[in-house]
Amino acid sequence: METVKLNESQTERKKYILKCITQEMTTLEAALTTGLTQRRIQQQINEYKEKGDTAFIHGNTGKKHDNAMYIERKATVTALFQNTRIDGKNPFENISYAYFTEILAEEFGIKCSETWVKKILNAIGYKSPNKYRAKKEEVAHLFRPPKEHIGELVQADGTPYDWFGDGHQYCIQGFVDDATGIPAGLYMTKHECLLGYMEAFRNMASDYGIPMQLYPDRASVFFVNNAKDKTEEHLTQFGKMMRRFGVDMFPAYSPQAKGRIERFWKTIQGRLPIQFKLHGIKTIEEANRFLNEVYIPKYIKRFARKPKEEETFFIKADMAEINSVLKATFPAKVDRGGVFSFLGYRFFTPDFPNQKITVCINEKDGFWITGENSSKRHEVKLVETDTTGTMPEVMQILIERVFLKNAKPKFREVYIDIDQEKLTEYGKPQKKTA
């Protein structure tokens, strides 16, 4: 018989087979000890009598894979991982084995197992950044089971992150359903702000409806934290909107309390930047279209849980009402010449001379005003800017997008001739006299 070198597990198997042959152990006892079937033990006895130690070595051990397609696929996967460049950078430099396996199937049509991909990447010296930490016995968080109905509870949060991989952080504001884990509404802005949450809520209302309960943190967008009473006068603008929609809103007091949305952010922080690179997404506007049209459906297909109960607690939204309510509002006063100031910007309106007005602003509809006791929309003209003022940057960006298009604002630059604009608005153009 051929003499071969056995490893530790093969030597252990041989020990029990020899005991069966010398009748020190029954085949049933050997089967229970090794975890094999009694039939397989008997087969090993017969194979050992015929082949000796070779019976314990698998037939493919030491053989090289001679399948040309396998070799070609391995080379392709290796080349994709090592040589892909987008704007001079490798989009896969910090990717997990599981996600790279998904991308190979979705983007390149290469279907393979995660184990095989891990083996290929390990062979070229790559290790996944995902590491599993041992649980600490002294730290324990009580597990709260997910809600049973979709729309019963929606968690709200925003996270700044370098989504485009360009060194600049932008914020995605989102609502994640507690029962299913699906992102019901997402919206990116430069910073976390009321405007971003309004648009994320608008997306959720349009796609799913109005939820029963909202569970955000204690950010100032949601709650007036220094108010002793929580009357209507001490609600934030977002809080008033939610009360208008009949949404019960209560705060989480720690990141652990809203752990499901925190885990959601961790998941997409490892995936979304790679998707942006692969699809050439480089701006906030492109990102918001991609999130709603491409990424959210893909995420739901991959990660959504089935709720315990089929009935939805989302209430169908009247989008006309939703759109009329979702706006940030600010009081202002127009002077006798039809000009009013708003946080460093001056605007002209011929409709409300020497009257109080309400300034309205959101990402969807831009910038407009209404009368003190009216909801009718009135357009305005930008007169001049003072970018040294205290206006939040997200509002500056929106106003400049609405009024200045791609022009770069300059300090106190005049954009219209007020006198001539007044005459035009009132329909009484006059010739200038010498």
CSV table of C-alpha atoms in Angstrom, one decimal:
chain,number,residue,atom,x,y,z
A,1,MET,CA,0.0,0.0,0.0
A,2,GLU,CA,1.1,3.6,-0.7
A,3,THR,CA,2.4,5.5,2.3
A,4,VAL,CA,1.2,9.1,2.5
A,5,LYS,CA,1.5,11.8,5.2
A,6,LEU,CA,-1.8,12.5,7.0
A,7,ASN,CA,-2.8,15.8,8.7
A,8,GLU,CA,-4.1,15.9,12.2
A,9,SER,CA,-7.8,15.4,11.4
A,10,GLN,CA,-7.0,12.6,9.0
A,11,THR,CA,-4.8,10.9,11.6
A,12,GLU,CA,-7.7,11.2,14.1
A,13,ARG,CA,-10.1,9.6,11.7
A,14,LYS,CA,-7.6,6.7,11.1
A,15,LYS,CA,-7.4,6.1,14.8
A,16,TYR,CA,-11.2,5.3,15.0
A,17,ILE,CA,-11.1,3.2,11.9
A,18,LEU,CA,-8.3,1.0,13.3
A,19,LYS,CA,-10.3,0.6,16.5
A,20,CYS,CA,-13.2,-0.6,14.5
A,21,ILE,CA,-11.0,-3.1,12.6
A,22,THR,CA,-9.5,-4.5,15.9
A,23,GLN,CA,-13.1,-4.5,17.4
A,24,GLU,CA,-12.1,-2.1,20.2
A,25,MET,CA,-15.1,0.1,19.0
A,26,THR,CA,-18.3,-0.6,17.1
A,27,THR,CA,-19.1,1.3,13.9
A,28,LEU,CA,-22.0,2.9,15.7
A,29,GLU,CA,-19.7,4.2,18.5
A,30,ALA,CA,-17.2,5.5,15.9
A,31,ALA,CA,-20.0,7.2,14.0
A,32,LEU,CA,-21.3,9.0,17.1
A,33,THR,CA,-17.7,10.1,18.0
A,34,THR,CA,-16.7,11.4,14.6
A,35,GLY,CA,-20.1,12.8,13.6
A,36,LEU,CA,-20.2,10.6,10.5
A,37,THR,CA,-22.9,8.1,9.5
A,38,GLN,CA,-22.4,4.5,10.4
A,39,ARG,CA,-22.5,3.7,6.7
A,40,ARG,CA,-19.7,6.1,6.0
A,41,ILE,CA,-17.6,4.5,8.8
A,42,GLN,CA,-18.0,1.1,7.2
A,43,GLN,CA,-17.1,2.6,3.8
A,44,GLN,CA,-13.9,4.0,5.3
A,45,ILE,CA,-13.0,0.6,6.8
A,46,ASN,CA,-13.3,-1.0,3.4
A,47,GLU,CA,-11.4,1.8,1.7
A,48,TYR,CA,-8.6,1.6,4.2
A,49,LYS,CA,-8.2,-2.2,3.8
A,50,GLU,CA,-7.9,-1.6,0.0
A,51,LYS,CA,-5.9,1.6,-0.2
A,52,GLY,CA,-4.3,2.1,3.2
A,53,ASP,CA,-3.7,5.7,4.3
A,54,THR,CA,-4.6,7.0,0.9
A,55,ALA,CA,-8.3,6.3,1.8
A,56,PHE,CA,-8.3,9.3,4.2
A,57,ILE,CA,-7.1,11.8,1.6
A,58,HIS,CA,-9.7,13.5,-0.7
A,59,GLY,CA,-9.2,12.8,-4.4
A,60,ASN,CA,-8.9,16.5,-5.3
A,61,THR,CA,-6.3,17.3,-2.7
A,62,GLY,CA,-3.2,18.8,-4.4
A,63,LYS,CA,-4.8,19.0,-7.8
A,64,LYS,CA,-4.6,22.2,-9.8
A,65,HIS,CA,-7.9,23.5,-11.3
A,66,ASP,CA,-7.6,23.1,-15.0
A,67,ASN,CA,-10.9,24.7,-15.9
A,68,ALA,CA,-10.0,27.6,-18.3
A,69,MET,CA,-13.2,29.5,-17.5
A,70,TYR,CA,-12.5,29.4,-13.8
A,71,ILE,CA,-8.9,30.7,-14.4
A,72,GLU,CA,-10.2,33.5,-16.6
A,73,ARG,CA,-12.9,34.5,-14.1
A,74,LYS,CA,-10.4,34.6,-11.3
A,75,ALA,CA,-8.1,36.8,-13.4
A,76,THR,CA,-11.0,39.1,-14.3
A,77,VAL,CA,-12.1,39.5,-10.6
A,78,THR,CA,-8.5,40.2,-9.5
A,79,ALA,CA,-8.0,42.8,-12.3
A,80,LEU,CA,-11.3,44.5,-11.5
A,81,PHE,CA,-10.4,44.8,-7.8
A,82,GLN,CA,-6.8,45.9,-8.4
A,83,ASN,CA,-7.1,48.1,-11.5
A,84,THR,CA,-10.4,49.8,-11.5
A,85,ARG,CA,-9.9,53.6,-11.3
A,86,ILE,CA,-12.6,56.3,-11.1
A,87,ASP,CA,-11.1,59.9,-11.1
A,88,GLY,CA,-7.8,58.3,-10.3
A,89,LYS,CA,-9.0,56.4,-7.3
A,90,ASN,CA,-9.8,52.7,-6.7
A,91,PRO,CA,-13.5,52.6,-5.5
A,92,PHE,CA,-12.9,49.2,-3.9
A,93,GLU,CA,-10.1,50.1,-1.6
A,94,ASN,CA,-12.1,49.7,1.6
A,95,ILE,CA,-14.9,47.3,0.5
A,96,SER,CA,-16.1,44.3,2.4
A,97,TYR,CA,-16.0,40.8,0.8
A,98,ALA,CA,-19.9,40.6,0.8
A,99,TYR,CA,-20.4,43.9,-0.9
A,100,PHE,CA,-17.7,43.3,-3.5
A,101,THR,CA,-19.4,40.0,-4.3
A,102,GLU,CA,-22.7,41.9,-4.8
A,103,ILE,CA,-21.1,44.5,-7.0
A,104,LEU,CA,-19.5,41.7,-9.2
A,105,ALA,CA,-23.0,40.3,-9.8
A,106,GLU,CA,-24.9,43.6,-10.2
A,107,GLU,CA,-22.5,45.7,-12.1
A,108,PHE,CA,-20.3,43.2,-14.0
A,109,GLY,CA,-22.6,40.1,-14.3
A,110,ILE,CA,-20.1,37.9,-12.4
A,111,LYS,CA,-22.0,35.6,-10.0
A,112,CYS,CA,-19.9,33.9,-7.4
A,113,SER,CA,-19.8,33.1,-3.7
A,114,GLU,CA,-18.5,35.4,-1.0
A,115,THR,CA,-16.2,32.6,0.2
A,116,TRP,CA,-14.6,32.4,-3.3
A,117,VAL,CA,-14.2,36.1,-3.5
A,118,LYS,CA,-12.6,36.2,0.0
A,119,LYS,CA,-10.1,33.6,-1.1
A,120,ILE,CA,-9.2,35.5,-4.2
A,121,LEU,CA,-8.7,38.8,-2.4
A,122,ASN,CA,-6.8,37.2,0.5
A,123,ALA,CA,-4.5,35.7,-2.0
A,124,ILE,CA,-3.4,39.2,-3.2
A,125,GLY,CA,-3.1,40.4,0.4
A,126,TYR,CA,-6.4,42.2,0.9
A,127,LYS,CA,-8.3,42.0,4.2
A,128,SER,CA,-11.9,43.3,4.7
A,129,PRO,CA,-12.2,46.4,6.9
A,130,ASN,CA,-15.2,44.7,8.6
A,131,LYS,CA,-14.1,43.2,11.8
A,132,TYR,CA,-16.3,41.4,14.4
A,133,ARG,CA,-15.6,42.4,17.9
A,134,ALA,CA,-16.1,40.1,20.8
A,135,LYS,CA,-19.1,41.1,23.0
A,136,LYS,CA,-18.2,42.8,26.3
A,137,GLU,CA,-20.1,41.2,29.1
A,138,GLU,CA,-20.2,44.3,31.1
A,139,VAL,CA,-22.0,46.3,28.4
A,140,ALA,CA,-25.6,45.2,27.7
A,141,HIS,CA,-28.3,47.0,25.8
A,142,LEU,CA,-31.9,45.8,26.1
A,143,PHE,CA,-33.3,44.6,22.8
A,144,ARG,CA,-36.5,46.3,21.7
A,145,PRO,CA,-38.4,44.1,19.2
A,146,PRO,CA,-39.4,45.8,16.0
A,147,LYS,CA,-42.9,47.2,15.6
A,148,GLU,CA,-45.3,44.8,14.0
A,149,HIS,CA,-46.8,47.1,11.4
A,150,ILE,CA,-45.1,49.2,8.7
A,151,GLY,CA,-45.7,52.9,9.4
A,152,GLU,CA,-46.3,52.3,13.1
A,153,LEU,CA,-43.0,53.9,14.1
A,154,VAL,CA,-40.5,55.7,11.9
A,155,GLN,CA,-37.0,56.7,13.2
A,156,ALA,CA,-35.6,60.0,12.1
A,157,ASP,CA,-32.0,61.1,11.9
A,158,GLY,CA,-29.3,62.7,9.8
A,159,THR,CA,-25.7,61.9,9.3
A,160,PRO,CA,-22.8,64.0,7.9
A,161,TYR,CA,-20.3,61.9,5.9
A,162,ASP,CA,-17.8,62.2,3.1
A,163,TRP,CA,-20.3,60.6,0.7
A,164,PHE,CA,-18.5,61.7,-2.5
A,165,GLY,CA,-15.0,60.8,-1.3
A,166,ASP,CA,-13.8,64.3,-2.0
A,167,GLY,CA,-12.9,65.3,1.5
A,168,HIS,CA,-16.2,67.3,2.1
A,169,GLN,CA,-19.0,66.2,4.4
A,170,TYR,CA,-22.6,66.4,3.3
A,171,CYS,CA,-25.6,65.3,5.3
A,172,ILE,CA,-28.3,62.8,4.4
A,173,GLN,CA,-31.5,63.2,6.4
A,174,GLY,CA,-33.7,60.2,6.6
A,175,PHE,CA,-36.7,58.3,7.9
A,176,VAL,CA,-36.3,54.5,8.5
A,177,ASP,CA,-39.3,52.3,9.2
A,178,ASP,CA,-38.9,50.4,12.4
A,179,ALA,CA,-40.9,47.3,11.4
A,180,THR,CA,-39.2,46.7,8.0
A,181,GLY,CA,-35.9,48.6,8.2
A,182,ILE,CA,-36.6,50.3,4.8
A,183,PRO,CA,-35.5,53.9,4.2
A,184,ALA,CA,-38.9,55.5,3.7
A,185,GLY,CA,-37.5,58.9,2.7
A,186,LEU,CA,-33.9,60.2,2.2
A,187,TYR,CA,-32.6,63.6,1.2
A,188,MET,CA,-29.1,65.1,1.0
A,189,THR,CA,-28.2,68.7,1.9
A,190,LYS,CA,-24.9,70.4,2.6
A,191,HIS,CA,-25.7,70.5,6.4
A,192,GLU,CA,-28.3,68.9,8.6
A,193,CYS,CA,-31.2,71.3,8.5
A,194,LEU,CA,-35.0,71.8,8.5
A,195,LEU,CA,-35.1,72.0,4.7
A,196,GLY,CA,-33.5,68.5,4.4
A,197,TYR,CA,-35.9,66.9,6.8
A,198,MET,CA,-38.9,68.5,5.1
A,199,GLU,CA,-37.9,67.0,1.7
A,200,ALA,CA,-37.2,63.6,3.2
A,201,PHE,CA,-40.6,63.7,4.8
A,202,ARG,CA,-42.1,64.8,1.5
A,203,ASN,CA,-40.5,61.8,-0.2
A,204,MET,CA,-41.8,59.4,2.5
A,205,ALA,CA,-45.4,60.9,2.3
A,206,SER,CA,-45.4,60.5,-1.5
A,207,ASP,CA,-44.1,56.9,-1.6
A,208,TYR,CA,-45.7,55.5,1.6
A,209,GLY,CA,-47.9,58.0,3.4
A,210,ILE,CA,-47.9,59.6,6.8
A,211,PRO,CA,-46.6,57.5,9.7
A,212,MET,CA,-48.3,57.0,13.1
A,213,GLN,CA,-45.3,58.0,15.2
A,214,LEU,CA,-41.9,59.7,14.6
A,215,TYR,CA,-38.9,58.9,16.7
A,216,PRO,CA,-36.0,61.4,16.3
A,217,ASP,CA,-33.3,62.5,18.6
A,218,ARG,CA,-33.5,65.7,20.6
A,219,ALA,CA,-32.0,67.9,17.8
A,220,SER,CA,-33.3,71.5,17.7
A,221,VAL,CA,-34.9,70.8,14.4
A,222,PHE,CA,-37.4,68.6,16.2
A,223,PHE,CA,-37.7,69.9,19.8
A,224,VAL,CA,-37.3,73.1,21.7
A,225,ASN,CA,-35.1,71.6,24.4
A,226,ASN,CA,-34.9,74.6,26.7
A,227,ALA,CA,-38.6,75.2,26.9
A,228,LYS,CA,-40.3,74.3,30.2
A,229,ASP,CA,-43.7,73.6,28.5
A,230,LYS,CA,-44.4,72.0,25.2
A,231,THR,CA,-47.3,74.1,24.1
A,232,GLU,CA,-47.9,75.1,20.4
A,233,GLU,CA,-45.9,78.3,21.0
A,234,HIS,CA,-42.8,76.2,22.0
A,235,LEU,CA,-42.9,73.7,19.2
A,236,THR,CA,-40.3,74.0,16.4
A,237,GLN,CA,-41.5,74.6,12.9
A,238,PHE,CA,-41.1,70.9,12.1
A,239,GLY,CA,-43.0,70.0,15.3
A,240,LYS,CA,-45.9,72.2,14.2
A,241,MET,CA,-45.9,70.5,10.8
A,242,MET,CA,-46.1,67.1,12.4
A,243,ARG,CA,-48.9,68.1,14.7
A,244,ARG,CA,-50.7,69.4,11.6
A,245,PHE,CA,-50.4,66.0,10.0
A,246,GLY,CA,-51.4,64.2,13.2
A,247,VAL,CA,-48.0,62.5,13.8
A,248,ASP,CA,-47.1,61.7,17.4
A,249,MET,CA,-43.4,62.7,17.9
A,250,PHE,CA,-41.3,61.8,20.9
A,251,PRO,CA,-37.5,61.9,21.4
A,252,ALA,CA,-34.8,59.3,21.8
A,253,TYR,CA,-32.3,60.0,24.6
A,254,SER,CA,-29.3,58.1,23.3
A,255,PRO,CA,-27.9,56.6,20.1
A,256,GLN,CA,-28.6,53.1,21.5
A,257,ALA,CA,-32.3,53.9,21.8
A,258,LYS,CA,-32.5,54.4,18.0
A,259,GLY,CA,-30.1,51.7,17.2
A,260,ARG,CA,-31.8,50.5,14.0
A,261,ILE,CA,-31.3,53.8,12.2
A,262,GLU,CA,-27.8,54.0,13.5
A,263,ARG,CA,-27.0,50.6,12.0
A,264,PHE,CA,-28.7,51.8,8.8
A,265,TRP,CA,-26.2,54.7,8.5
A,266,LYS,CA,-23.3,52.4,9.2
A,267,THR,CA,-24.5,50.1,6.4
A,268,ILE,CA,-24.9,52.7,3.7
A,269,GLN,CA,-21.7,54.5,4.7
A,270,GLY,CA,-19.9,51.4,3.6
A,271,ARG,CA,-21.9,51.0,0.4
A,272,LEU,CA,-23.3,54.3,-0.9
A,273,PRO,CA,-19.9,56.1,-1.6
A,274,ILE,CA,-18.9,53.1,-3.8
A,275,GLN,CA,-22.3,53.4,-5.7
A,276,PHE,CA,-21.7,57.1,-6.2
A,277,LYS,CA,-18.3,56.5,-7.7
A,278,LEU,CA,-19.5,53.6,-10.0
A,279,HIS,CA,-22.4,55.7,-11.3
A,280,GLY,CA,-20.5,59.1,-11.6
A,281,ILE,CA,-22.6,60.8,-8.9
A,282,LYS,CA,-20.7,64.0,-7.8
A,283,THR,CA,-23.3,66.6,-6.8
A,284,ILE,CA,-26.1,66.9,-4.2
A,285,GLU,CA,-28.7,67.2,-7.0
A,286,GLU,CA,-27.5,64.0,-8.7
A,287,ALA,CA,-27.3,62.2,-5.3
A,288,ASN,CA,-30.9,63.0,-4.4
A,289,ARG,CA,-32.1,61.7,-7.8
A,290,PHE,CA,-30.0,58.5,-7.5
A,291,LEU,CA,-31.1,57.9,-3.9
A,292,ASN,CA,-34.8,57.9,-4.7
A,293,GLU,CA,-34.7,56.3,-8.2
A,294,VAL,CA,-32.0,53.8,-7.8
A,295,TYR,CA,-30.5,53.2,-4.4
A,296,ILE,CA,-33.6,53.0,-2.2
A,297,PRO,CA,-35.2,50.3,-4.3
A,298,LYS,CA,-31.9,48.4,-4.4
A,299,TYR,CA,-31.5,48.7,-0.6
A,300,ILE,CA,-35.1,47.5,0.0
A,301,LYS,CA,-34.6,44.4,-2.2
A,302,ARG,CA,-31.4,43.5,-0.4
A,303,PHE,CA,-32.2,44.3,3.3
A,304,ALA,CA,-35.9,44.8,3.9
A,305,ARG,CA,-37.6,42.7,6.6
A,306,LYS,CA,-41.1,41.4,6.3
A,307,PRO,CA,-43.3,43.0,9.0
A,308,LYS,CA,-45.1,40.7,11.4
A,309,GLU,CA,-48.5,42.1,10.4
A,310,GLU,CA,-49.4,42.8,6.8
A,311,GLU,CA,-51.7,45.8,7.6
A,312,THR,CA,-50.0,49.2,7.0
A,313,PHE,CA,-50.2,52.0,9.5
A,314,PHE,CA,-49.1,54.6,7.0
A,315,ILE,CA,-52.0,56.9,6.1
A,316,LYS,CA,-52.4,57.9,2.5
A,317,ALA,CA,-51.2,61.5,2.1
A,318,ASP,CA,-53.0,64.3,0.4
A,319,MET,CA,-49.9,65.6,-1.4
A,320,ALA,CA,-51.5,69.0,-2.1
A,321,GLU,CA,-51.9,69.5,1.7
A,322,ILE,CA,-48.4,68.0,2.3
A,323,ASN,CA,-46.8,70.5,-0.2
A,324,SER,CA,-48.7,73.4,1.3
A,325,VAL,CA,-47.5,72.7,4.8
A,326,LEU,CA,-43.9,71.6,4.2
A,327,LYS,CA,-42.2,75.0,4.2
A,328,ALA,CA,-40.0,77.1,6.5
A,329,THR,CA,-41.7,80.4,7.3
A,330,PHE,CA,-40.3,83.7,8.7
A,331,PRO,CA,-42.0,87.1,9.3
A,332,ALA,CA,-40.9,90.2,7.5
A,333,LYS,CA,-42.0,93.8,6.9
A,334,VAL,CA,-42.1,95.5,3.5
A,335,ASP,CA,-41.2,99.2,3.4
A,336,ARG,CA,-43.1,101.8,1.4
A,337,GLY,CA,-40.9,101.3,-1.6
A,338,GLY,CA,-41.8,97.6,-1.8
A,339,VAL,CA,-38.5,96.3,-0.4
A,340,PHE,CA,-37.9,94.0,2.5
A,341,SER,CA,-34.8,92.5,4.1
A,342,PHE,CA,-34.2,88.9,4.9
A,343,LEU,CA,-31.1,87.8,6.8
A,344,GLY,CA,-28.7,89.9,4.7
A,345,TYR,CA,-30.6,89.7,1.4
A,346,ARG,CA,-32.9,92.5,0.1
A,347,PHE,CA,-35.9,91.7,-2.1
A,348,PHE,CA,-38.5,93.7,-4.0
A,349,THR,CA,-42.2,93.0,-4.2
A,350,PRO,CA,-44.8,95.5,-5.5
A,351,ASP,CA,-47.8,93.7,-3.9
A,352,PHE,CA,-47.3,94.5,-0.2
A,353,PRO,CA,-46.0,98.1,0.3
A,354,ASN,CA,-45.7,99.0,4.0
A,355,GLN,CA,-47.2,95.6,5.0
A,356,LYS,CA,-46.3,92.6,7.1
A,357,ILE,CA,-45.5,89.4,5.1
A,358,THR,CA,-44.5,85.8,5.6
A,359,VAL,CA,-41.3,84.6,3.8
A,360,CYS,CA,-41.7,80.9,2.7
A,361,ILE,CA,-38.8,78.7,1.7
A,362,ASN,CA,-38.2,75.0,0.9
A,363,GLU,CA,-36.1,72.9,-1.5
A,364,LYS,CA,-39.0,71.9,-3.7
A,365,ASP,CA,-40.6,75.3,-4.5
A,366,GLY,CA,-37.7,77.7,-3.7
A,367,PHE,CA,-38.5,81.1,-2.2
A,368,TRP,CA,-41.8,83.0,-2.1
A,369,ILE,CA,-43.9,85.2,0.1
A,370,THR,CA,-47.5,85.3,1.3
A,371,GLY,CA,-49.6,88.1,2.7
A,372,GLU,CA,-50.2,88.4,6.5
A,373,ASN,CA,-53.6,86.7,6.3
A,374,SER,CA,-53.4,84.9,3.0
A,375,SER,CA,-51.8,81.7,1.6
A,376,LYS,CA,-51.6,82.9,-2.0
A,377,ARG,CA,-48.1,82.7,-3.4
A,378,HIS,CA,-46.3,85.8,-4.6
A,379,GLU,CA,-43.0,85.9,-6.3
A,380,VAL,CA,-40.2,88.3,-5.5
A,381,LYS,CA,-37.1,89.7,-7.1
A,382,LEU,CA,-33.6,89.7,-5.5
A,383,VAL,CA,-32.3,93.2,-5.2
A,384,GLU,CA,-28.9,92.8,-3.6
A,385,THR,CA,-27.0,90.5,-1.3
A,386,ASP,CA,-24.7,90.8,1.7
A,387,THR,CA,-23.1,87.4,2.2
A,388,THR,CA,-21.5,88.5,5.4
A,389,GLY,CA,-24.8,88.2,7.2
A,390,THR,CA,-26.0,85.5,9.6
A,391,MET,CA,-28.1,83.5,7.1
A,392,PRO,CA,-27.6,79.7,7.3
A,393,GLU,CA,-25.5,78.4,4.5
A,394,VAL,CA,-28.2,76.0,3.3
A,395,MET,CA,-30.6,78.9,2.8
A,396,GLN,CA,-27.9,81.0,1.0
A,397,ILE,CA,-27.3,78.1,-1.4
A,398,LEU,CA,-31.0,77.7,-2.1
A,399,ILE,CA,-31.6,81.4,-2.6
A,400,GLU,CA,-28.6,81.7,-4.9
A,401,ARG,CA,-29.9,78.6,-6.9
A,402,VAL,CA,-33.3,80.2,-7.3
A,403,PHE,CA,-32.3,83.8,-8.1
A,404,LEU,CA,-28.7,83.7,-9.3
A,405,LYS,CA,-28.6,80.4,-11.2
A,406,ASN,CA,-24.9,79.8,-11.7
A,407,ALA,CA,-23.7,83.3,-11.0
A,408,LYS,CA,-21.5,83.9,-8.0
A,409,PRO,CA,-22.9,86.5,-5.6
A,410,LYS,CA,-20.7,89.5,-4.8
A,411,PHE,CA,-20.8,91.7,-1.7
A,412,ARG,CA,-23.7,94.2,-2.1
A,413,GLU,CA,-24.0,93.5,-5.8
A,414,VAL,CA,-27.2,95.1,-7.3
A,415,TYR,CA,-29.2,92.6,-9.4
A,416,ILE,CA,-32.1,94.8,-10.5
A,417,ASP,CA,-32.7,98.5,-10.9
A,418,ILE,CA,-35.4,99.1,-8.3
A,419,ASP,CA,-36.8,102.3,-9.8
A,420,GLN,CA,-37.1,100.8,-13.3
A,421,GLU,CA,-38.5,97.5,-11.8
A,422,LYS,CA,-41.2,99.4,-9.9
A,423,LEU,CA,-42.3,101.2,-13.1
A,424,THR,CA,-42.4,97.9,-15.0
A,425,GLU,CA,-44.3,96.1,-12.3
A,426,TYR,CA,-47.0,98.8,-12.1
A,427,GLY,CA,-47.2,99.0,-15.9
A,428,LYS,CA,-46.2,102.7,-16.1
A,429,PRO,CA,-42.8,102.9,-17.9
A,430,GLN,CA,-41.6,106.5,-18.2
A,431,LYS,CA,-38.8,108.1,-20.2
A,432,LYS,CA,-36.0,109.6,-18.2
A,433,THR,CA,-35.8,113.4,-18.5
A,434,ALA,CA,-32.5,115.3,-18.8
